[in-house]
Coordinates of C-alpha atoms in Angstrom, one line a residue:
Chain A
M16 CA -21.6 -2.0 -12.9
L17 CA -23.0 -5.3 -14.2
Q18 CA -26.3 -5.3 -16.1
L19 CA -28.2 -8.3 -17.4
E20 CA -30.9 -7.9 -19.9
Q21 CA -33.2 -10.7 -20.9
V22 CA -30.5 -13.3 -20.6
S23 CA -31.6 -16.8 -21.7
K24 CA -29.7 -20.1 -21.9
N25 CA -31.0 -23.3 -23.4
F26 CA -29.3 -26.7 -23.1
G27 CA -30.6 -28.4 -26.3
G28 CA -34.3 -27.6 -26.0
L29 CA -34.3 -27.3 -22.3
P30 CA -34.4 -23.7 -20.9
A31 CA -32.0 -23.3 -18.0
L32 CA -32.4 -19.5 -17.9
S33 CA -35.3 -17.5 -19.3
E34 CA -35.0 -13.8 -19.8
V35 CA -33.2 -13.0 -16.6
S36 CA -32.7 -9.3 -16.0
F37 CA -31.1 -7.5 -13.1
R38 CA -28.4 -5.0 -12.1
V39 CA -25.4 -5.3 -9.8
P40 CA -24.7 -1.7 -8.7
Q41 CA -21.1 -0.6 -7.9
G42 CA -19.9 -1.2 -4.3
Q43 CA -22.8 -3.5 -3.3
I44 CA -23.2 -7.1 -2.4
V45 CA -25.9 -8.7 -4.5
A46 CA -27.0 -12.1 -3.5
L47 CA -28.4 -14.6 -6.1
I48 CA -30.6 -17.1 -4.4
G49 CA -32.9 -19.9 -5.5
P50 CA -33.7 -23.6 -5.0
N51 CA -31.3 -26.2 -6.4
G52 CA -31.5 -26.3 -10.2
A53 CA -32.8 -22.7 -10.4
G54 CA -29.9 -21.8 -12.7
K55 CA -27.6 -19.8 -10.4
T56 CA -24.4 -21.5 -11.4
T57 CA -25.4 -21.5 -15.0
L58 CA -25.9 -17.7 -14.8
I59 CA -22.4 -17.3 -13.3
N60 CA -21.0 -19.4 -16.1
C61 CA -22.8 -17.3 -18.6
I62 CA -21.5 -14.0 -17.1
T63 CA -17.9 -15.4 -17.1
G64 CA -18.1 -16.7 -20.6
V65 CA -17.7 -20.3 -19.6
L66 CA -21.1 -21.0 -21.3
P67 CA -22.3 -19.0 -24.3
T68 CA -25.7 -17.3 -23.7
T69 CA -28.5 -18.3 -26.1
S70 CA -29.9 -14.7 -26.2
G71 CA -29.9 -11.5 -24.2
R72 CA -27.2 -9.0 -23.3
I73 CA -24.7 -8.7 -20.5
N74 CA -23.1 -5.3 -20.0
F75 CA -20.2 -4.7 -17.7
R76 CA -19.2 -1.0 -17.1
G77 CA -21.3 -0.1 -20.1
Q78 CA -19.6 -2.6 -22.5
P79 CA -21.2 -5.7 -23.9
I80 CA -19.3 -8.8 -22.7
E81 CA -21.6 -11.7 -23.7
A82 CA -19.6 -12.5 -26.8
L83 CA -16.2 -12.4 -25.1
Q84 CA -14.2 -15.4 -24.1
T85 CA -13.6 -16.3 -20.4
H86 CA -10.1 -15.0 -20.2
Q87 CA -11.1 -11.7 -21.9
I88 CA -13.8 -11.2 -19.3
A89 CA -11.4 -12.0 -16.5
R90 CA -9.1 -9.3 -17.9
F91 CA -12.0 -6.9 -17.9
G92 CA -12.0 -7.1 -14.2
I93 CA -14.4 -9.9 -13.3
S94 CA -13.1 -12.7 -11.1
R95 CA -14.8 -15.7 -9.6
T96 CA -14.7 -18.6 -7.2
F97 CA -16.1 -22.0 -7.9
Q98 CA -18.7 -24.1 -6.2
N99 CA -16.4 -27.1 -6.2
L100 CA -13.1 -25.5 -5.2
K101 CA -10.7 -25.3 -8.1
L102 CA -7.4 -24.7 -6.4
F103 CA -4.2 -26.1 -8.0
P104 CA -3.2 -28.8 -5.6
R105 CA 0.3 -29.1 -6.9
L106 CA 1.1 -25.5 -6.4
T107 CA 1.9 -23.9 -3.1
V108 CA -0.7 -21.6 -1.4
L109 CA 1.3 -18.6 -2.4
D110 CA 1.6 -19.7 -6.1
N111 CA -2.2 -20.4 -6.1
V112 CA -2.8 -16.8 -5.0
L113 CA -0.2 -15.6 -7.5
T114 CA -2.2 -17.2 -10.3
G115 CA -4.9 -14.6 -9.4
L116 CA -2.4 -12.0 -10.7
T117 CA -1.9 -13.7 -14.1
C118 CA -3.3 -10.7 -15.9
E119 CA -0.5 -8.5 -14.5
G120 CA 2.4 -10.9 -14.8
G121 CA 3.1 -10.2 -18.5
D122 CA 2.3 -12.4 -21.5
S123 CA 5.6 -12.8 -23.3
M124 CA 7.2 -16.2 -23.0
L125 CA 10.5 -14.8 -24.2
M126 CA 10.6 -12.1 -21.6
A127 CA 9.7 -14.6 -18.9
M128 CA 12.6 -16.9 -20.1
L129 CA 15.1 -14.0 -20.1
R130 CA 13.9 -12.7 -16.7
F131 CA 15.4 -9.3 -16.9
P132 CA 15.8 -7.3 -13.7
S133 CA 12.6 -5.3 -14.5
L134 CA 10.6 -8.6 -14.5
R135 CA 12.3 -9.8 -11.4
H136 CA 11.3 -6.5 -9.7
R137 CA 7.7 -6.9 -10.8
E138 CA 7.6 -10.5 -9.7
R139 CA 8.8 -9.4 -6.2
Q140 CA 6.0 -6.9 -6.1
L141 CA 3.4 -9.4 -7.2
K142 CA 4.6 -11.8 -4.5
L143 CA 4.3 -9.1 -1.9
R144 CA 0.7 -8.4 -3.0
A145 CA -0.1 -12.1 -2.9
L146 CA 1.3 -12.3 0.7
E147 CA -0.7 -9.3 1.7
A148 CA -3.8 -11.0 0.4
L149 CA -3.0 -14.1 2.3
D150 CA -2.4 -12.1 5.4
R151 CA -5.9 -10.5 5.0
F152 CA -7.4 -14.1 5.1
G153 CA -5.1 -15.2 8.0
L154 CA -3.0 -17.6 5.8
A155 CA 0.4 -15.9 5.6
N156 CA 2.0 -18.5 7.7
K157 CA 0.9 -21.2 5.3
A158 CA 2.2 -19.5 2.2
N159 CA 4.7 -22.2 1.3
W160 CA 2.4 -25.1 2.0
P161 CA 1.3 -27.3 -0.9
A162 CA -2.4 -26.4 -1.4
A163 CA -3.3 -30.1 -1.3
V164 CA -2.7 -30.4 2.5
L165 CA -4.9 -27.5 3.5
A166 CA -8.1 -28.0 5.5
Y167 CA -11.4 -27.3 3.6
G168 CA -12.0 -24.0 5.3
D169 CA -8.5 -22.8 4.4
R170 CA -8.9 -23.8 0.8
K171 CA -12.0 -21.7 0.6
R172 CA -10.1 -18.8 2.0
V173 CA -7.2 -19.3 -0.5
E174 CA -9.8 -19.2 -3.3
L175 CA -11.2 -16.0 -1.9
A176 CA -7.7 -14.5 -1.7
R177 CA -7.0 -15.6 -5.2
A178 CA -10.2 -14.1 -6.5
T179 CA -9.6 -10.8 -4.9
V180 CA -5.8 -10.3 -5.0
G181 CA -6.0 -8.7 -8.5
R182 CA -8.4 -6.0 -7.2
P183 CA -11.1 -7.0 -9.7
D184 CA -14.1 -4.6 -10.0
L185 CA -16.5 -7.5 -9.6
V186 CA -16.1 -10.8 -7.8
L187 CA -18.6 -13.6 -8.4
L188 CA -18.7 -16.0 -5.4
D189 CA -20.3 -19.4 -6.0
E190 CA -21.3 -20.6 -2.5
P191 CA -18.4 -19.3 -0.4
V192 CA -19.7 -20.8 2.8
A193 CA -21.0 -24.2 1.7
G194 CA -19.5 -26.8 3.9
L195 CA -18.2 -24.4 6.5
N196 CA -19.2 -24.4 10.2
A197 CA -21.1 -21.5 11.9
E198 CA -17.9 -19.9 13.2
E199 CA -16.2 -20.0 9.8
T200 CA -19.3 -18.7 8.1
A201 CA -19.4 -15.7 10.4
E202 CA -15.8 -15.1 9.6
V203 CA -16.5 -15.2 5.8
A204 CA -19.4 -12.8 6.4
E205 CA -17.0 -10.3 8.0
Q206 CA -14.5 -10.8 5.1
L207 CA -17.2 -10.1 2.6
K208 CA -18.2 -6.9 4.3
R209 CA -14.6 -5.9 4.4
L210 CA -14.2 -6.6 0.7
R211 CA -17.3 -4.3 0.1
S212 CA -15.8 -1.5 2.2
A213 CA -12.5 -1.9 0.2
G214 CA -14.5 -1.1 -2.9
H215 CA -15.2 -4.5 -4.4
T216 CA -18.6 -5.3 -5.9
L217 CA -19.8 -8.8 -5.1
L218 CA -22.3 -11.1 -6.7
L219 CA -22.9 -13.9 -4.3
V220 CA -24.6 -17.2 -5.0
E221 CA -25.5 -18.7 -1.7
H222 CA -27.9 -21.2 0.0
D223 CA -27.1 -19.9 3.5
M224 CA -30.0 -17.5 4.2
D225 CA -28.5 -16.1 7.4
L226 CA -25.4 -15.1 5.5
V227 CA -27.5 -13.6 2.6
M228 CA -29.7 -11.6 5.0
T229 CA -26.7 -10.3 7.0
V230 CA -24.5 -9.2 4.2
A231 CA -26.5 -8.6 1.0
D232 CA -27.7 -5.1 -0.1
R233 CA -29.9 -6.6 -2.8
V234 CA -31.3 -10.0 -3.4
V235 CA -32.1 -11.6 -6.7
V236 CA -34.3 -14.7 -6.6
L237 CA -34.2 -17.3 -9.4
D238 CA -36.7 -20.1 -9.7
S239 CA -36.6 -22.6 -12.6
G240 CA -34.5 -20.2 -14.6
R241 CA -36.7 -17.2 -14.1
C242 CA -36.0 -14.2 -12.1
I243 CA -39.0 -14.0 -9.7
A244 CA -38.0 -11.2 -7.4
V245 CA -35.4 -8.4 -6.9
G246 CA -35.2 -6.2 -3.9
S247 CA -33.7 -5.6 -0.5
P248 CA -33.4 -8.6 1.8
D249 CA -36.5 -7.5 3.8
E250 CA -38.6 -7.0 0.6
V251 CA -37.6 -10.4 -0.7
R252 CA -38.2 -12.1 2.6
C253 CA -41.8 -10.8 2.5
N254 CA -42.5 -11.5 -1.2
P255 CA -45.1 -14.2 -1.4
L256 CA -43.7 -15.6 -4.6
V257 CA -40.4 -16.1 -3.0
L258 CA -41.9 -17.6 0.1
R259 CA -43.7 -20.2 -2.0
A260 CA -40.8 -21.0 -4.3
Y261 CA -37.9 -21.0 -1.9
L262 CA -38.1 -20.0 1.7
G263 CA -41.4 -21.8 2.2
Q264 CA -40.0 -24.9 0.7
M265 CA -37.0 -24.6 3.1
E266 CA -39.2 -24.2 6.1
A267 CA -41.3 -27.1 5.0
T268 CA -38.2 -29.3 4.8
T269 CA -36.5 -28.1 8.0
Chain B
M28 CA 19.3 -11.2 11.8
N29 CA 22.6 -12.7 12.8
S30 CA 25.1 -13.8 10.1
K31 CA 23.9 -17.4 10.2
E32 CA 20.4 -16.4 9.5
K33 CA 21.5 -14.0 6.8
F34 CA 23.4 -16.8 5.1
A35 CA 20.4 -19.1 5.3
Y36 CA 18.2 -16.3 3.9
F37 CA 20.7 -15.7 1.1
L38 CA 20.6 -19.5 0.2
T39 CA 16.8 -19.6 0.2
L40 CA 16.5 -16.4 -1.9
H41 CA 19.0 -17.6 -4.5
R42 CA 18.4 -21.3 -4.3
T43 CA 17.7 -21.7 -8.0
G44 CA 20.6 -19.7 -9.2
L45 CA 23.0 -21.4 -6.8
T46 CA 21.8 -24.9 -7.8
V47 CA 22.4 -24.0 -11.5
L48 CA 25.8 -22.7 -10.6
A49 CA 26.7 -25.9 -8.7
L50 CA 25.5 -28.0 -11.6
S51 CA 27.5 -25.9 -14.0
L52 CA 30.6 -26.4 -11.9
A53 CA 30.0 -30.2 -11.9
V54 CA 29.6 -30.2 -15.7
L55 CA 32.8 -28.1 -16.0
L56 CA 34.8 -30.5 -13.9
F57 CA 33.3 -33.8 -15.0
P58 CA 35.5 -34.5 -18.0
L59 CA 38.6 -34.0 -15.8
V60 CA 37.4 -36.8 -13.5
E61 CA 35.9 -39.0 -16.1
S62 CA 37.7 -38.9 -19.4
N63 CA 36.5 -42.2 -20.9
P64 CA 35.1 -41.3 -24.3
Y65 CA 32.3 -43.9 -23.9
T66 CA 31.1 -42.3 -20.7
L67 CA 31.3 -38.8 -22.2
G68 CA 29.4 -40.0 -25.2
L69 CA 26.6 -41.2 -22.9
T70 CA 26.5 -38.0 -20.9
N71 CA 26.5 -36.0 -24.1
L72 CA 23.4 -38.0 -25.2
I73 CA 21.9 -37.1 -21.8
A74 CA 22.4 -33.4 -22.6
I75 CA 20.7 -33.7 -26.0
N76 CA 17.8 -35.6 -24.4
T77 CA 17.5 -33.1 -21.6
I78 CA 16.9 -30.3 -24.1
V79 CA 14.0 -32.1 -25.7
V80 CA 12.6 -33.3 -22.4
L81 CA 12.7 -29.8 -20.9
G82 CA 10.6 -28.5 -23.7
L83 CA 8.3 -31.5 -23.7
N84 CA 7.8 -31.2 -19.9
L85 CA 6.6 -27.6 -20.4
F86 CA 4.0 -28.9 -22.7
I87 CA 3.0 -32.1 -20.9
G88 CA 3.8 -31.4 -17.2
Y89 CA 3.1 -27.6 -17.1
A90 CA 0.4 -27.0 -19.8
G91 CA -1.1 -30.4 -19.1
Q92 CA -1.3 -31.6 -22.7
I93 CA 0.1 -34.7 -24.3
S94 CA 2.3 -35.3 -27.3
L95 CA 3.3 -38.7 -28.6
G96 CA 5.1 -37.2 -31.6
H97 CA 7.9 -35.1 -30.4
A98 CA 10.5 -37.2 -32.1
A99 CA 9.0 -35.7 -35.3
F100 CA 10.3 -32.2 -34.3
F101 CA 13.5 -33.8 -33.0
G102 CA 13.9 -35.4 -36.5
L103 CA 12.9 -32.3 -38.4
G104 CA 15.7 -30.4 -36.5
A105 CA 18.2 -33.2 -37.2
Y106 CA 17.4 -33.7 -40.9
G107 CA 16.9 -30.0 -41.4
S108 CA 20.4 -29.2 -40.2
A109 CA 21.8 -32.3 -42.1
I110 CA 20.3 -31.3 -45.4
G111 CA 21.0 -27.6 -44.9
S112 CA 24.6 -27.9 -43.9
T113 CA 25.6 -30.8 -46.2
T114 CA 23.4 -30.9 -49.3
L115 CA 22.9 -27.2 -49.5
G116 CA 26.3 -26.3 -48.1
L117 CA 24.9 -23.6 -45.7
P118 CA 27.0 -22.6 -42.6
P119 CA 25.8 -24.9 -39.7
W120 CA 25.0 -22.2 -37.0
P121 CA 22.6 -20.1 -39.2
T122 CA 21.1 -23.3 -40.6
M123 CA 20.3 -24.4 -37.1
L124 CA 18.5 -21.1 -36.4
L125 CA 16.7 -21.2 -39.8
V126 CA 15.6 -24.8 -39.1
A127 CA 14.3 -23.9 -35.7
V128 CA 12.2 -21.1 -37.2
L129 CA 10.8 -23.5 -39.8
V130 CA 10.0 -26.1 -37.2
A131 CA 8.3 -23.4 -35.1
L132 CA 6.1 -22.7 -38.2
V133 CA 5.3 -26.3 -38.7
A134 CA 4.4 -26.7 -35.0
L135 CA 2.2 -23.6 -35.3
L136 CA 0.4 -25.0 -38.4
V137 CA 0.0 -28.4 -36.7
G138 CA -0.7 -27.0 -33.3
I139 CA -3.5 -24.6 -34.1
P140 CA -5.9 -27.4 -35.3
A141 CA -4.5 -30.2 -33.3
L142 CA -4.7 -28.4 -29.9
R143 CA -8.4 -28.0 -30.3
L144 CA -8.3 -31.7 -29.4
S145 CA -7.4 -33.0 -26.0
G146 CA -6.6 -36.2 -24.2
H147 CA -6.5 -39.4 -26.3
Y148 CA -7.4 -37.5 -29.5
L149 CA -4.5 -35.1 -29.1
A150 CA -2.3 -38.2 -28.4
M151 CA -3.5 -39.8 -31.6
A152 CA -3.0 -36.6 -33.7
T153 CA 0.6 -36.1 -32.5
L154 CA 1.3 -39.8 -33.0
G155 CA 0.0 -39.4 -36.5
L156 CA 2.4 -36.5 -37.1
N157 CA 5.3 -38.7 -36.0
F158 CA 4.2 -41.5 -38.4
V159 CA 3.9 -39.1 -41.3
L160 CA 7.4 -37.7 -40.7
H161 CA 9.0 -41.1 -40.2
T162 CA 7.5 -42.3 -43.5
I163 CA 8.7 -39.2 -45.4
L164 CA 12.2 -39.7 -44.0
L165 CA 12.2 -43.4 -45.1
Q166 CA 10.7 -42.8 -48.5
W167 CA 12.1 -39.6 -49.8
D168 CA 15.5 -41.3 -50.7
E169 CA 17.0 -38.5 -52.8
V170 CA 16.8 -35.9 -50.1
T171 CA 16.9 -37.9 -46.8
G172 CA 19.0 -40.8 -47.8
G173 CA 16.1 -43.2 -47.0
P174 CA 16.5 -46.1 -44.7
S175 CA 20.3 -46.1 -44.9
G176 CA 20.4 -42.7 -43.4
F177 CA 22.2 -39.5 -44.0
S178 CA 26.0 -39.3 -43.4
G179 CA 28.8 -36.8 -43.8
I180 CA 27.2 -34.0 -41.7
P181 CA 30.0 -31.5 -40.7
S182 CA 30.8 -30.9 -37.0
L183 CA 30.0 -27.6 -35.5
A184 CA 32.9 -25.1 -35.1
L185 CA 33.6 -21.8 -33.6
G186 CA 36.2 -20.3 -36.0
R187 CA 38.8 -23.0 -36.4
F188 CA 37.8 -24.7 -33.1
E189 CA 35.9 -27.8 -34.1
F190 CA 33.6 -29.6 -31.8
A191 CA 34.7 -33.0 -33.1
D192 CA 35.6 -35.1 -30.1
E193 CA 33.6 -36.2 -27.1
F194 CA 35.5 -33.9 -24.8
R195 CA 34.7 -30.8 -26.7
L196 CA 31.2 -31.9 -27.5
H197 CA 30.7 -32.3 -23.7
Y198 CA 31.1 -28.5 -23.2
L199 CA 29.1 -27.6 -26.2
L200 CA 26.1 -29.8 -25.5
W201 CA 26.0 -29.2 -21.8
G202 CA 26.4 -25.5 -22.4
F203 CA 23.2 -25.6 -24.4
A204 CA 21.5 -27.9 -22.0
L205 CA 22.3 -25.7 -19.0
L206 CA 21.2 -22.6 -20.9
V207 CA 17.9 -24.2 -21.8
L208 CA 17.5 -25.4 -18.2
L209 CA 18.0 -21.9 -16.9
L210 CA 15.5 -20.4 -19.4
C211 CA 12.9 -23.0 -18.5
L212 CA 13.5 -22.4 -14.7
N213 CA 12.9 -18.7 -15.4
L214 CA 9.8 -19.4 -17.4
V215 CA 8.1 -21.6 -14.8
R216 CA 8.8 -19.0 -12.1
S217 CA 7.0 -16.3 -14.0
G218 CA 3.4 -15.3 -14.6
V219 CA 3.4 -17.2 -17.9
G220 CA 4.7 -20.3 -16.1
R221 CA 2.0 -20.1 -13.4
G222 CA -0.5 -19.6 -16.2
L223 CA 0.6 -22.9 -17.7
A224 CA 0.5 -24.6 -14.4
A225 CA -3.0 -23.3 -13.9
L226 CA -3.9 -24.7 -17.3
A227 CA -2.7 -28.1 -16.3
G228 CA -4.6 -27.9 -13.0
D229 CA -8.0 -26.9 -14.5
E230 CA -8.7 -25.3 -17.8
I231 CA -11.8 -23.4 -16.8
A232 CA -10.2 -22.1 -13.6
A233 CA -7.2 -21.0 -15.6
A234 CA -9.4 -19.1 -18.1
A235 CA -11.3 -17.5 -15.3
L236 CA -8.0 -16.2 -14.0
G237 CA -7.3 -14.5 -17.3
V238 CA -5.1 -17.2 -19.0
D239 CA -5.8 -17.3 -22.7
T240 CA -5.8 -21.1 -22.7
K241 CA -5.9 -21.7 -26.5
T242 CA -2.9 -19.4 -27.1
A243 CA -1.0 -20.7 -24.1
K244 CA -1.3 -24.3 -25.3
V245 CA -0.1 -23.4 -28.8
K246 CA 2.8 -21.3 -27.4
A247 CA 3.9 -24.2 -25.2
F248 CA 3.7 -26.6 -28.1
V249 CA 5.7 -24.3 -30.4
L250 CA 8.3 -23.7 -27.7
S251 CA 8.7 -27.4 -27.0
A252 CA 9.0 -28.1 -30.8
V253 CA 11.7 -25.5 -31.2
L254 CA 13.7 -27.0 -28.3
A255 CA 13.3 -30.5 -29.8
S256 CA 14.5 -29.0 -33.2
L257 CA 17.6 -27.4 -31.5
A258 CA 18.4 -30.8 -29.8
G259 CA 17.9 -32.5 -33.2
S260 CA 20.3 -30.1 -34.9
L261 CA 22.9 -30.7 -32.2
F262 CA 22.4 -34.5 -32.5
A263 CA 23.0 -34.4 -36.3
H264 CA 26.2 -32.4 -36.0
C265 CA 27.4 -34.4 -33.0
Y266 CA 27.1 -37.8 -34.6
A267 CA 27.7 -36.7 -38.3
F268 CA 25.0 -39.3 -39.2
V269 CA 21.2 -39.5 -38.8
S270 CA 18.8 -42.2 -39.8
P271 CA 15.0 -42.4 -39.7
D272 CA 14.9 -44.9 -36.8
S273 CA 16.3 -42.3 -34.4
F274 CA 13.1 -40.4 -34.8
N275 CA 10.3 -43.1 -34.8
I276 CA 7.4 -43.4 -32.4
F277 CA 9.4 -45.4 -29.9
V278 CA 11.7 -42.5 -29.5
S279 CA 8.6 -40.3 -28.9
A280 CA 7.4 -42.8 -26.3
D281 CA 10.9 -42.7 -24.6
L282 CA 10.7 -38.9 -24.4
V283 CA 7.3 -39.1 -22.7
I284 CA 8.7 -41.7 -20.3
M285 CA 11.6 -39.4 -19.4
V286 CA 9.1 -36.6 -18.6
V287 CA 6.8 -38.9 -16.5
I288 CA 9.6 -40.7 -14.7
G289 CA 11.5 -37.6 -13.9
G290 CA 8.5 -35.7 -12.8
M291 CA 5.7 -33.9 -14.7
G292 CA 5.8 -30.2 -14.1
S293 CA 9.4 -30.3 -12.7
V294 CA 12.3 -28.7 -14.6
W295 CA 14.8 -30.6 -12.5
G296 CA 12.7 -33.7 -13.0
S297 CA 13.3 -33.3 -16.8
L298 CA 17.1 -33.4 -16.3
F299 CA 16.8 -36.4 -13.9
G300 CA 14.4 -38.3 -16.2
A301 CA 16.5 -37.7 -19.3
A302 CA 19.6 -39.0 -17.4
L303 CA 17.9 -42.0 -15.9
I304 CA 16.2 -43.3 -19.0
T305 CA 19.3 -42.6 -21.2
V306 CA 21.6 -44.6 -18.9
L307 CA 19.2 -47.2 -17.6
P308 CA 19.5 -49.6 -20.7
E309 CA 23.3 -49.4 -20.3
W310 CA 23.2 -50.3 -16.6
L311 CA 20.8 -53.1 -17.3
D312 CA 23.2 -54.8 -19.7
M313 CA 24.2 -57.2 -16.9
F314 CA 20.7 -58.7 -17.0
E315 CA 21.4 -59.7 -20.7
T316 CA 18.2 -61.4 -22.1
Y317 CA 16.0 -60.2 -19.3
K318 CA 17.1 -56.5 -19.5
D319 CA 13.8 -55.4 -21.1
F320 CA 11.8 -57.0 -18.4
V321 CA 13.8 -55.3 -15.7
H322 CA 13.6 -52.0 -17.5
G323 CA 9.8 -52.3 -17.7
G324 CA 9.6 -53.5 -14.2
I325 CA 11.5 -50.4 -12.8
L326 CA 9.2 -48.1 -14.7
V327 CA 6.1 -49.8 -13.5
L328 CA 7.3 -49.7 -9.8
V329 CA 8.1 -46.0 -10.1
L330 CA 4.6 -45.3 -11.5
I331 CA 2.9 -47.3 -8.8
F332 CA 4.8 -45.8 -5.9
L333 CA 5.5 -42.3 -7.1
P334 CA 3.0 -41.6 -9.9
Q335 CA 4.0 -38.0 -10.1
G336 CA 7.5 -39.1 -11.1
L337 CA 10.7 -39.4 -9.0
V338 CA 11.7 -35.8 -8.5
T339 CA 8.2 -34.3 -8.2
G340 CA 7.0 -37.2 -6.1
L341 CA 9.8 -37.0 -3.6
I342 CA 9.7 -33.2 -3.4
E343 CA 6.0 -33.3 -2.8
T344 CA 6.2 -36.0 -0.2
V345 CA 8.9 -34.0 1.7
R346 CA 6.9 -30.8 1.5
I347 CA 3.7 -32.4 2.7
R348 CA 5.5 -34.0 5.6
L349 CA 7.1 -30.7 6.5
A350 CA 3.7 -28.8 6.3
L351 CA 2.0 -31.5 8.4
R352 CA 4.7 -31.4 11.0
R353 CA 4.6 -27.7 11.2
S354 CA 0.8 -27.7 11.7
K355 CA 1.2 -30.3 14.4
D356 CA 3.8 -28.1 16.1
A357 CA 1.6 -25.1 15.8
A358 CA -1.3 -27.0 17.3
A359 CA 0.9 -28.2 20.2

């Protein structure tokens, strides 16, 4: 589904990503792990067009997307969540999720202003879908709350609902369980599995090794901008390079 | 559902339409209660300002950009209609439409390069636009009438029915204001409107959701310019006279103040802000010499205690209180 070939990104002269290549097959959860500063978020930003790549190719469903702009990539069927939550605090929870259906809401300002019955009908359907998405994440009863008053865990769920409501082919999740407690993390793990069974493909950036080992089908390990290992969770766990670069370091610190 | 619940559901479902209907009724009946031409003149000015502020609020409050030069588009509309219908002798209604199209083109030409800027730089660019237009209006005597202004603009008419007095103008201007209000309410409740709100919240997040941020900003800018032009045309025909000082940077600043005080990102706030800032100087006449101090003081107090503006601030406070109370109830 998503294929990266020799993707590099330099900031000035400083290489943040060096020739990273891997694949995200359809219907799988691929986890992207690595120590802080390994380039995980930079990679997500390159895939979504927020940052232009320096070189390399990114193909999505066989089409090159590295030269496209962020909104074009979103319309191609790639959605994402953010490490530092980017909800719109002034909008209600429901409206926040509805922004995830922007691509389907129609582009014409004139049609929006005239609001013909056909548009009204479509709006009702979109609203229904947004409510269903909220229901999947247990938030339907808070649909009309301003997003600003939600607790942190709920905000993360709203972001997940927003990223998945449009049924994107690929969802990029930047640290979905950072800052959550064990119970909430287990809940997110269940939701991720459910998203996979619903046909979503997920690329997951995560520090929480337990979550990665439970849900991921494949693991990609980045270290200092290089891809040092790709494989199943068990393979990666035993890879000496990975142990030295990442897991070992964690064990040493904990 | 019993009938009481059904009624409540009906009210919630159609709350926007019903509020507009109620407002329309109030506007319809107002001149029957208050027939003083001075008061009607003031409320007519509110209607004109409301049209500009509704557009500007889409650009500032929804799309999250800034313009300190919207009086330029207001002025272009006014002078365009004045020159078209007086000097060139064109019929007023088509002139108004033509001027709006021309202003849209100007806004597009200015907007495409200017909207690559943001924040203070965009503020400066739009301010510059206002300076340029004001200077042209002052200096190009033979076309604009220069500092002494442009007079003899014909009133608008439907057949032989001329909108020549305050009473008739009330219905014309508020008709337009309510129509624009309704169109803006429709816009903000649509996918396009949510896209704009997302843009104001966070540009990268908006783009990641599929909002073409560059185009959305330009569209909002052009739409706000067209509404300002429409208001300008109405202004010119309503007063039969225009002068450059009605479109200088202080007017632009006043328009921004109307948006901010009413409530950024609130259609109803635009109406309220336009009304308050238009009538406030009149109410403050009793303070005589000190009226500017009081005027400034009121604005500062609003911005300290309700920085999101009066309408948005109050609505948000109420909503947050309600949500917190419900979550407490649920916990209990």
